[in-house]
Amino acid sequence: MSGKVILVGAGPGDPGLLTEKGHQALSQAQVVVFDRLVSPAILALIPPRAEAIDVGKESCHHPVPQEEINRILLEKALEGKRVVRLKGGDPFLFGRGGEELELLVEHGVPFEVVPGVTSALSVPAYGGIPVTHRDFCSSLHIVTGHARAGKELSIDFEALRRTGGTLVFLMSVSSLPKICRGLLDAGMEPEMPAAVVERGTLPQQRKVVSTLEHLAQDVEQAKIKSPAIIIVGKVCGLSDRFDWFDDLPLKGKTVVVTRPADRAGTLSAQLRQLGADVVDYPCIRTVARTPATELDRAIEGLSAYRWLVFTSPVGPGLFFERLRAAGKDSRALAGLRLAAIGPKTAEALEKFGLTADLVPATYDSDHLAQAMSGVEGPVLLCRASQGSPALPNIFEKNGVPFADVPCYDTVYENPDPAPVRALLAEPVLVTFTSASTVRGFVESLPGVDLSQVTGCCIGPATAAAAEKYGISVVISKEATMESLLECIKEV
Ligand code: SAH
């Protein structure tokens, strides 16, 4: 059976600008063939089992020649694989998407195209430049400033000037002086506003706004490098007033997220939306216990308990999985009272049609224990092995019978420390959402100076764990992701 090639535009860099359809294609891919301009956060979405082939092109030298890329796509598809060809921006805008499809068509290999958000429009937008504006222009022209090997730049500058439209040049950093000269020689006003945006839509985005006459010099001074786009036109004059991206609260800050990879998604995405440079560095992972002997036994004797307690959002899902495996359903919980450590855990219970009877005002083990100090047992605790001793301590003290059932283990991930180690020479924020993330982080970086780290901690217990390692901390007001985000904004 023949496979299929899906040509996917990955967008300009901000992972939030990958389309829904592109994301879906990526998550179903068996082979992913990707370019240099695809950002690491998007490459992180490649399924672990998929074969990832880097055919990244450097300007001036092509590590994998185009014919070879075409051949790889064909070969993998003929093996019956579902191949995603992932390209920066939109695959058909200066992306050689057309060239890559030709060989597939010749061989009758099925393909699809998922357009992407092109840098030509989105990078100006992140630089506060609307590419058209009724007061200033009525057309937009997208031009490559890259000359084919051995050829001179062939741009009809006079024609471009006559349009009076906004001009966007891609692949042009090295030709910038020639482009500016060409437009000036064609009679464009030297005062025409012009801009260059480097690494647009990414946290490292830089922008130079100038005039046609001075742009080349200003860009050289700022040492702008590829990838960057050049915009020439009156709309560039709006870029200071419309500069929203550089004004985001976390712009210029680097935040390392140590949450488990399967749960980091939303925190990382929210931090990125606030402009932070997010480095995903999952230090721990929760793993369900298999066989779930203790939990299965507790479920068998469920009717003996008065309270059922969950201390993390993963608990209810695991509990119900075993409940179903035992041939029971939520009716088995009739008469049981339910406690959840915080709103996210309560939400996880809501998914099963159950409302928590008790959520402490402060979402941590100490406060849950206090809130439960007067309850009548027996109490069933469904939580991580090696959970906080606060709950068992209070039940023991008050003579409340309880069972502490380990449903999942926290395992240390040992992520590759190199990228994070390189960051620690400068001030950096690191999020800690449990004491185990602190331990996982510190142990993954033996002998490394942590004095530049500010630990953004979800509660006092987590903060205490970080301080033990000499990490300076800030603590969120509440033990929720929203509150942690607020706290990070204020650092
Ligand atoms: N198909 C892509 C363009 C490929 S050509 C698209 O639709 O965006 C590569 C050029 O795109 C680069 O030389 C640069 O000019 C521009 N480019 C791509 N990503 C960029 C980014 N994040 N910031 C600035 N320019 C970018």
Coordinates of C-alpha atoms and ligand atoms in Angstrom, one line a residue:
M1 CA 0.0 0.0 0.0
S2 CA 1.3 3.4 -0.9
G3 CA 1.8 6.0 1.9
K4 CA 1.1 9.6 1.7
V5 CA 3.0 12.9 1.9
I6 CA 1.6 15.8 3.8
L7 CA 3.3 19.1 3.1
V8 CA 2.8 21.1 6.2
G9 CA 3.5 24.8 6.8
A10 CA 5.0 25.1 10.4
G11 CA 4.5 28.9 10.6
P12 CA 7.1 31.5 11.3
G13 CA 8.4 30.2 14.7
D14 CA 5.9 30.9 17.5
P15 CA 4.5 27.4 18.1
G16 CA 1.1 28.9 18.7
L17 CA 1.0 29.7 15.0
L18 CA 1.1 26.1 13.8
T19 CA -2.4 25.4 12.4
E20 CA -4.7 22.9 14.0
K21 CA -4.6 20.8 10.9
G22 CA -0.8 20.9 10.8
H23 CA -0.6 19.8 14.4
Q24 CA -3.0 16.9 13.7
A25 CA -0.9 15.8 10.7
L26 CA 2.2 16.0 12.8
S27 CA 0.8 13.9 15.6
Q28 CA -0.1 11.1 13.1
A29 CA 3.2 11.2 11.2
Q30 CA 5.4 8.1 10.9
V31 CA 8.2 10.1 9.2
V32 CA 8.8 13.8 9.6
V33 CA 11.2 15.6 7.2
F34 CA 12.0 19.1 8.5
D35 CA 13.9 22.2 7.7
R36 CA 16.2 24.5 9.6
L37 CA 13.6 27.2 10.2
V38 CA 11.2 25.0 12.1
S39 CA 11.3 26.0 15.8
P40 CA 12.3 23.5 18.5
A41 CA 8.9 23.9 20.2
I42 CA 7.2 22.5 17.1
L43 CA 9.8 19.8 16.6
A44 CA 9.0 18.7 20.1
L45 CA 5.5 17.8 18.8
I46 CA 6.9 15.1 16.6
P47 CA 5.7 11.8 18.0
P48 CA 8.6 9.9 19.7
R49 CA 8.0 6.8 17.5
A50 CA 8.2 8.8 14.3
E51 CA 11.4 8.9 12.3
A52 CA 12.7 12.6 12.2
I53 CA 14.9 13.5 9.3
D54 CA 16.7 16.9 9.4
V55 CA 17.3 18.3 5.9
G56 CA 18.0 21.8 7.3
K57 CA 19.4 24.2 4.8
E58 CA 22.0 26.8 5.6
S59 CA 22.3 29.8 3.5
C60 CA 25.0 29.3 0.8
H61 CA 25.4 25.6 1.5
H62 CA 22.7 23.0 1.3
P63 CA 23.5 20.0 3.5
V64 CA 20.8 17.9 1.8
P65 CA 20.4 18.9 -1.9
Q66 CA 16.8 19.4 -3.1
E67 CA 16.8 16.3 -5.4
E68 CA 17.8 14.2 -2.4
I69 CA 14.9 15.7 -0.3
N70 CA 12.5 14.9 -3.1
R71 CA 13.8 11.4 -3.3
I72 CA 13.5 10.8 0.5
L73 CA 9.9 11.9 0.4
L74 CA 9.2 9.5 -2.5
E75 CA 11.0 6.6 -0.9
K76 CA 9.4 6.9 2.5
A77 CA 5.9 7.2 0.9
L78 CA 6.5 4.2 -1.3
E79 CA 7.4 2.2 1.9
G80 CA 3.8 2.9 2.9
K81 CA 4.7 5.5 5.4
R82 CA 2.6 8.6 6.4
V83 CA 5.2 11.3 5.8
V84 CA 5.0 14.9 7.0
R85 CA 7.2 17.4 5.1
L86 CA 7.4 20.2 7.6
K87 CA 8.5 23.6 6.3
G88 CA 8.9 27.0 7.8
G89 CA 6.1 29.5 7.2
D90 CA 3.9 28.5 4.2
P91 CA 5.2 25.7 2.1
F92 CA 4.3 27.4 -1.2
L93 CA 5.8 30.8 -0.5
F94 CA 9.4 30.6 -1.4
G95 CA 9.4 27.2 0.1
R96 CA 10.0 24.9 -2.9
G97 CA 6.8 23.1 -2.0
G98 CA 5.9 22.9 -5.7
E99 CA 9.3 21.3 -6.5
E100 CA 8.8 18.6 -3.9
L101 CA 5.4 17.6 -5.2
E102 CA 6.5 17.1 -8.8
L103 CA 8.3 13.8 -8.2
L104 CA 5.3 12.5 -6.1
V105 CA 2.9 13.4 -8.9
E106 CA 5.1 11.5 -11.4
H107 CA 4.9 8.4 -9.2
G108 CA 1.2 8.7 -8.4
V109 CA 1.9 9.2 -4.6
P110 CA -1.0 10.8 -2.9
F111 CA -0.3 14.0 -1.1
E112 CA -2.0 16.9 0.8
V113 CA -1.0 20.4 1.5
V114 CA -1.6 22.1 4.8
P115 CA -0.9 25.9 4.3
G116 CA 1.0 27.6 7.0
V117 CA 1.2 31.1 8.5
T118 CA 3.8 32.8 6.3
S119 CA 6.5 34.9 7.8
A120 CA 5.8 37.5 5.1
L121 CA 2.6 38.6 6.9
S122 CA 3.1 37.4 10.5
V123 CA 6.6 38.7 11.2
P124 CA 5.6 42.3 10.3
A125 CA 2.4 41.8 12.5
Y126 CA 4.6 40.8 15.4
G127 CA 6.7 43.9 14.7
G128 CA 3.6 46.1 14.9
I129 CA 3.5 46.6 11.1
P130 CA 0.2 46.1 9.4
V131 CA 1.2 45.1 5.8
T132 CA -1.6 47.2 4.4
H133 CA -3.5 50.2 5.7
R134 CA -6.0 52.1 3.7
D135 CA -4.4 55.4 4.4
F136 CA -1.0 54.4 3.1
C137 CA -1.2 51.7 0.3
S138 CA -3.4 49.5 -1.7
S139 CA -1.1 46.6 -2.5
L140 CA 1.5 44.3 -1.1
H141 CA 4.4 42.7 -2.9
I142 CA 6.4 39.8 -1.6
V143 CA 9.8 39.5 -3.2
T144 CA 12.8 37.2 -2.7
G145 CA 16.1 39.0 -2.3
H146 CA 18.0 35.8 -2.9
A147 CA 19.8 35.5 -6.2
R148 CA 20.0 32.0 -7.8
A149 CA 23.5 30.6 -7.5
G150 CA 25.9 32.4 -9.8
K151 CA 23.3 34.9 -10.9
E152 CA 22.8 38.6 -10.1
L153 CA 19.8 39.9 -8.2
S154 CA 17.1 40.4 -10.7
I155 CA 14.4 42.7 -9.2
D156 CA 12.5 45.3 -11.2
F157 CA 12.9 48.1 -8.7
E158 CA 11.2 50.7 -10.9
A159 CA 8.1 48.5 -11.2
L160 CA 8.0 48.0 -7.5
R161 CA 8.3 51.7 -6.8
R162 CA 5.5 52.5 -9.2
T163 CA 3.0 50.2 -7.3
G164 CA 3.2 52.5 -4.3
G165 CA 2.5 49.4 -2.3
T166 CA 4.2 47.8 0.8
L167 CA 7.2 45.8 -0.2
V168 CA 8.3 42.7 1.8
F169 CA 11.6 41.0 1.0
L170 CA 12.4 37.5 2.2
M171 CA 15.9 35.9 2.2
S172 CA 17.4 39.3 1.8
V173 CA 19.7 40.2 4.7
S174 CA 22.9 39.9 2.7
S175 CA 21.4 41.8 -0.3
L176 CA 19.9 44.6 1.9
P177 CA 22.4 47.3 0.7
K178 CA 21.7 46.4 -2.9
I179 CA 17.9 46.4 -2.4
C180 CA 17.9 49.8 -0.7
R181 CA 20.2 51.2 -3.4
G182 CA 18.0 49.8 -6.1
L183 CA 14.9 51.4 -4.7
L184 CA 16.6 54.8 -4.2
D185 CA 18.0 54.7 -7.8
A186 CA 14.5 53.9 -9.0
G187 CA 13.3 57.2 -7.4
M188 CA 11.8 56.1 -4.1
E189 CA 12.0 58.8 -1.4
P190 CA 15.0 58.4 0.9
E191 CA 12.7 59.1 3.9
M192 CA 10.4 56.2 3.1
P193 CA 9.9 54.3 6.3
A194 CA 11.5 50.8 6.3
A195 CA 12.2 48.1 8.8
V196 CA 13.9 44.8 9.4
V197 CA 12.5 42.2 11.8
E198 CA 14.9 39.4 12.8
R199 CA 13.7 36.0 14.2
G200 CA 10.1 37.3 14.1
T201 CA 7.4 35.9 16.3
L202 CA 10.1 34.2 18.6
P203 CA 11.1 35.5 22.0
Q204 CA 14.4 36.6 20.5
Q205 CA 12.7 38.9 17.9
R206 CA 14.6 42.1 17.2
K207 CA 13.5 45.0 15.1
V208 CA 15.2 47.9 13.4
V209 CA 13.0 50.7 12.1
S210 CA 14.6 53.3 10.0
T211 CA 14.3 55.0 6.6
L212 CA 15.2 53.6 3.2
E213 CA 18.3 55.8 3.2
H214 CA 19.6 54.6 6.5
L215 CA 18.3 51.1 6.9
A216 CA 21.3 49.2 5.6
Q217 CA 23.7 51.1 7.9
D218 CA 21.4 50.7 11.0
V219 CA 20.9 47.0 10.3
E220 CA 24.7 46.5 10.0
Q221 CA 25.2 48.3 13.3
A222 CA 22.6 46.1 15.0
K223 CA 24.3 43.0 13.5
I224 CA 21.0 41.6 12.2
K225 CA 21.3 38.1 10.8
S226 CA 19.1 35.7 8.9
P227 CA 16.3 34.8 9.3
A228 CA 14.9 38.3 8.9
I229 CA 12.5 40.1 6.7
I230 CA 12.7 43.6 5.2
I231 CA 9.6 45.8 5.0
V232 CA 9.6 49.0 2.9
G233 CA 6.6 51.3 2.9
K234 CA 4.7 53.9 4.9
V235 CA 3.1 51.3 7.1
C236 CA 6.5 50.9 8.8
G237 CA 5.9 54.3 10.4
L238 CA 3.2 52.7 12.5
S239 CA 5.5 50.1 14.1
D240 CA 6.2 52.0 17.3
R241 CA 2.6 52.8 18.0
F242 CA 1.5 49.2 17.3
D243 CA 4.3 47.5 19.0
W244 CA 2.5 44.9 21.1
F245 CA 4.9 42.0 21.1
D246 CA 7.9 43.8 22.7
D247 CA 5.5 45.1 25.3
L248 CA 4.3 41.7 26.5
P249 CA 4.9 41.3 30.3
L250 CA 7.5 38.4 30.0
K251 CA 9.3 39.6 26.9
G252 CA 13.0 39.2 27.3
K253 CA 12.6 36.7 30.2
T254 CA 13.7 33.1 30.0
V255 CA 11.6 30.6 31.9
V256 CA 12.5 26.9 32.4
V257 CA 9.4 24.8 32.9
T258 CA 10.1 21.6 34.9
R259 CA 6.6 20.1 34.9
P260 CA 6.1 16.7 33.5
A261 CA 6.0 16.9 29.7
D262 CA 2.4 15.7 29.5
R263 CA 1.2 18.5 31.8
A264 CA 3.6 21.2 30.9
G265 CA 1.7 22.1 27.7
T266 CA -0.7 24.6 29.1
L267 CA 1.8 26.3 31.4
S268 CA 4.4 26.6 28.7
A269 CA 1.8 27.9 26.2
Q270 CA 0.6 30.5 28.6
L271 CA 4.1 31.7 29.4
R272 CA 4.8 31.9 25.6
Q273 CA 1.7 34.0 25.1
L274 CA 3.1 36.4 27.7
G275 CA 6.2 36.7 25.6
A276 CA 8.6 34.5 27.6
D277 CA 11.3 32.4 26.1
V278 CA 10.2 29.0 27.4
V279 CA 12.5 26.1 27.7
D280 CA 10.7 22.9 28.4
Y281 CA 12.8 20.8 30.8
P282 CA 10.6 18.0 32.3
C283 CA 12.4 16.7 35.4
I284 CA 9.7 14.3 36.6
R285 CA 6.9 12.2 35.3
T286 CA 4.1 10.4 37.0
V287 CA 3.7 6.7 36.2
A288 CA 0.6 4.7 37.1
R289 CA 1.4 1.7 39.2
T290 CA 1.0 -1.6 37.3
P291 CA -0.2 -3.9 38.6
A292 CA -2.3 -1.6 40.7
T293 CA -2.5 -4.1 43.5
E294 CA -3.1 -1.8 46.5
L295 CA -5.6 0.4 44.6
D296 CA -7.4 -2.7 43.3
R297 CA -7.7 -4.0 46.9
A298 CA -8.9 -0.7 48.2
I299 CA -11.6 -0.6 45.4
E300 CA -12.7 -4.1 46.4
G301 CA -13.3 -2.9 50.0
L302 CA -14.6 0.6 49.0
S303 CA -17.8 0.4 50.9
A304 CA -15.9 0.4 54.2
Y305 CA -14.7 4.0 53.7
R306 CA -16.3 7.3 54.5
W307 CA -13.9 9.6 52.6
L308 CA -12.0 9.3 49.4
V309 CA -9.2 11.8 48.9
F310 CA -7.3 12.9 45.8
T311 CA -4.2 15.1 45.9
S312 CA -3.6 15.6 42.2
P313 CA -5.5 15.8 39.0
V314 CA -4.1 12.5 37.8
G315 CA -5.7 10.6 40.7
P316 CA -9.4 10.5 39.7
G317 CA -8.5 9.2 36.2
L318 CA -6.4 6.4 37.6
F319 CA -9.0 5.5 40.2
F320 CA -11.8 5.2 37.7
E321 CA -9.7 3.2 35.3
R322 CA -9.3 0.6 38.0
L323 CA -12.9 0.9 39.2
R324 CA -14.0 0.0 35.7
A325 CA -11.5 -2.8 35.5
A326 CA -13.2 -4.2 38.6
G327 CA -16.5 -4.1 36.7
K328 CA -17.9 -1.2 38.8
D329 CA -18.9 2.3 38.1
S330 CA -19.5 5.5 40.0
R331 CA -22.4 4.0 41.9
A332 CA -19.8 2.3 43.9
L333 CA -19.0 5.7 45.4
A334 CA -22.5 6.2 46.7
G335 CA -22.3 7.4 50.3
L336 CA -18.6 8.3 50.1
R337 CA -17.5 11.9 50.7
L338 CA -14.9 13.3 48.3
A339 CA -12.0 15.6 49.0
A340 CA -9.8 17.3 46.4
I341 CA -6.6 19.2 47.1
G342 CA -7.4 22.0 44.7
P343 CA -9.7 23.1 41.9
K344 CA -7.9 21.2 39.2
T345 CA -8.3 18.0 41.1
A346 CA -11.9 18.9 41.7
E347 CA -12.3 19.5 38.0
A348 CA -10.9 16.1 37.3
L349 CA -13.6 14.6 39.5
E350 CA -16.3 16.7 37.7
K351 CA -15.4 14.8 34.5
F352 CA -16.9 11.7 36.2
G353 CA -20.0 13.6 37.2
L354 CA -18.8 14.0 40.8
T355 CA -18.6 17.1 42.9
A356 CA -15.9 17.4 45.6
D357 CA -17.4 17.8 49.1
L358 CA -14.2 19.4 50.4
V359 CA -11.6 21.6 48.7
P360 CA -9.3 23.4 51.2
A361 CA -9.1 27.2 50.9
T362 CA -5.3 26.9 50.4
Y363 CA -4.4 24.2 47.9
D364 CA -1.7 22.1 49.6
S365 CA -1.3 19.0 51.7
D366 CA -1.0 20.9 55.0
H367 CA -4.2 22.8 54.5
L368 CA -6.1 19.7 53.2
A369 CA -4.9 17.9 56.3
Q370 CA -6.1 20.7 58.6
A371 CA -9.5 20.9 56.8
M372 CA -9.8 17.1 57.3
S373 CA -8.8 17.1 60.9
G374 CA -12.3 16.6 62.3
V375 CA -13.6 14.0 59.8
E376 CA -14.8 10.6 60.6
G377 CA -12.9 7.7 59.0
P378 CA -12.0 5.5 57.5
V379 CA -10.3 7.6 54.9
L380 CA -8.9 6.3 51.6
L381 CA -6.0 8.4 50.3
C382 CA -5.4 7.9 46.5
R383 CA -2.1 9.6 45.8
A384 CA 1.5 9.4 44.8
S385 CA 3.8 7.0 46.6
Q386 CA 6.0 9.1 48.9
G387 CA 3.4 11.8 49.2
S388 CA 3.5 14.5 51.9
P389 CA 3.4 13.2 55.5
A390 CA 0.9 15.9 56.5
L391 CA -2.2 13.9 55.9
P392 CA -1.2 10.6 57.5
N393 CA 0.2 12.6 60.4
I394 CA -3.0 14.3 61.2
F395 CA -5.1 11.1 60.9
E396 CA -2.7 9.3 63.2
K397 CA -2.8 12.1 65.7
N398 CA -6.6 12.2 65.7
G399 CA -7.0 8.4 65.7
V400 CA -8.8 8.5 62.3
P401 CA -8.4 5.1 60.5
F402 CA -7.0 5.6 57.0
A403 CA -5.4 3.8 54.1
D404 CA -2.6 5.5 52.2
V405 CA -2.8 3.9 48.7
P406 CA 0.0 4.6 46.3
C407 CA -1.6 5.0 42.9
Y408 CA 1.3 6.4 40.9
D409 CA 5.0 6.9 41.3
T410 CA 7.0 10.0 40.6
V411 CA 10.0 9.1 38.5
Y412 CA 12.9 11.4 37.6
E413 CA 13.3 12.1 33.9
N414 CA 17.0 13.0 33.6
P415 CA 16.5 15.4 30.7
D416 CA 19.6 16.4 28.7
P417 CA 21.0 19.2 30.8
A418 CA 23.1 21.0 28.2
P419 CA 20.6 23.6 27.0
V420 CA 19.6 24.6 30.6
R421 CA 23.2 24.6 31.8
A422 CA 24.1 27.1 29.2
L423 CA 21.3 29.4 30.5
L424 CA 22.4 29.4 34.1
A425 CA 25.2 32.0 33.7
E426 CA 22.5 34.7 33.5
P427 CA 19.4 35.4 35.5
V428 CA 16.8 32.8 34.7
L429 CA 13.4 31.8 36.1
V430 CA 12.6 28.2 36.8
T431 CA 9.1 27.0 37.6
F432 CA 8.7 24.5 40.4
T433 CA 5.3 22.9 40.8
S434 CA 6.3 20.3 43.5
A435 CA 9.2 19.5 45.7
S436 CA 9.9 16.6 43.4
T437 CA 10.4 19.0 40.5
V438 CA 13.0 20.8 42.6
R439 CA 14.9 17.6 43.4
G440 CA 14.7 16.5 39.8
F441 CA 16.0 19.8 38.5
V442 CA 18.9 20.1 41.0
E443 CA 20.0 16.5 40.6
S444 CA 20.0 16.8 36.8
L445 CA 22.6 19.6 37.1
P446 CA 25.3 18.3 39.5
G447 CA 27.9 20.8 40.5
V448 CA 26.2 23.7 38.6
D449 CA 26.1 27.2 40.2
L450 CA 22.4 27.9 40.8
S451 CA 22.9 31.4 42.1
Q452 CA 21.3 33.1 39.1
V453 CA 18.1 30.9 39.3
T454 CA 14.9 32.4 40.7
G455 CA 12.6 29.5 41.6
C456 CA 9.0 30.3 40.9
C457 CA 7.3 28.0 43.4
I458 CA 3.7 26.9 43.6
G459 CA 3.6 26.8 47.4
P460 CA 5.6 27.1 50.6
A461 CA 6.5 23.4 50.7
T462 CA 7.9 23.6 47.2
A463 CA 9.7 26.8 48.1
A464 CA 11.2 25.2 51.2
A465 CA 12.6 22.4 49.0
A466 CA 14.2 24.9 46.7
E467 CA 15.6 27.0 49.5
K468 CA 17.3 23.9 50.9
Y469 CA 19.4 23.9 47.7
G470 CA 20.2 27.6 48.1
I471 CA 17.8 28.7 45.3
S472 CA 16.2 32.1 45.8
V473 CA 12.5 31.8 45.5
V474 CA 9.2 33.6 44.9
I475 CA 6.0 31.9 45.9
S476 CA 2.6 32.1 44.2
K477 CA -0.3 33.3 46.4
E478 CA -2.3 30.2 45.6
A479 CA -1.3 26.7 44.5
T480 CA -2.8 27.1 41.0
M481 CA -1.1 27.6 37.6
E482 CA -3.0 30.9 37.2
S483 CA -1.5 32.2 40.5
L484 CA 1.9 30.9 39.5
L485 CA 1.7 32.9 36.2
E486 CA 0.7 36.0 38.1
C487 CA 3.7 35.5 40.4
I488 CA 6.1 35.1 37.4
K489 CA 4.8 38.3 35.8
E490 CA 5.7 40.2 39.0
V491 CA 9.3 38.9 39.3
Ligands
SAH1 N1 8.0 29.6 3.3 C1 8.5 30.6 4.3 C2 9.6 31.4 3.7 C3 10.8 30.6 3.3 S1 12.1 31.6 2.7 C4 7.4 31.5 4.8 O1 6.3 31.4 4.2 O2 7.6 32.2 5.7 C5 13.1 31.9 4.2 C6 13.0 33.4 4.6 O3 11.8 33.6 5.3 C7 14.0 33.8 5.5 O4 15.2 34.1 4.8 C8 13.4 35.1 6.1 O5 13.5 36.1 5.2 C9 12.0 34.7 6.2 N2 11.6 34.2 7.5 C10 11.2 33.0 7.9 N3 10.9 32.9 9.2 C11 11.2 34.1 9.7 C12 11.2 34.7 11.0 N4 10.8 34.0 12.1 N5 11.6 35.9 11.2 C13 12.0 36.7 10.1 N6 12.1 36.2 8.9 C14 11.7 34.9 8.6

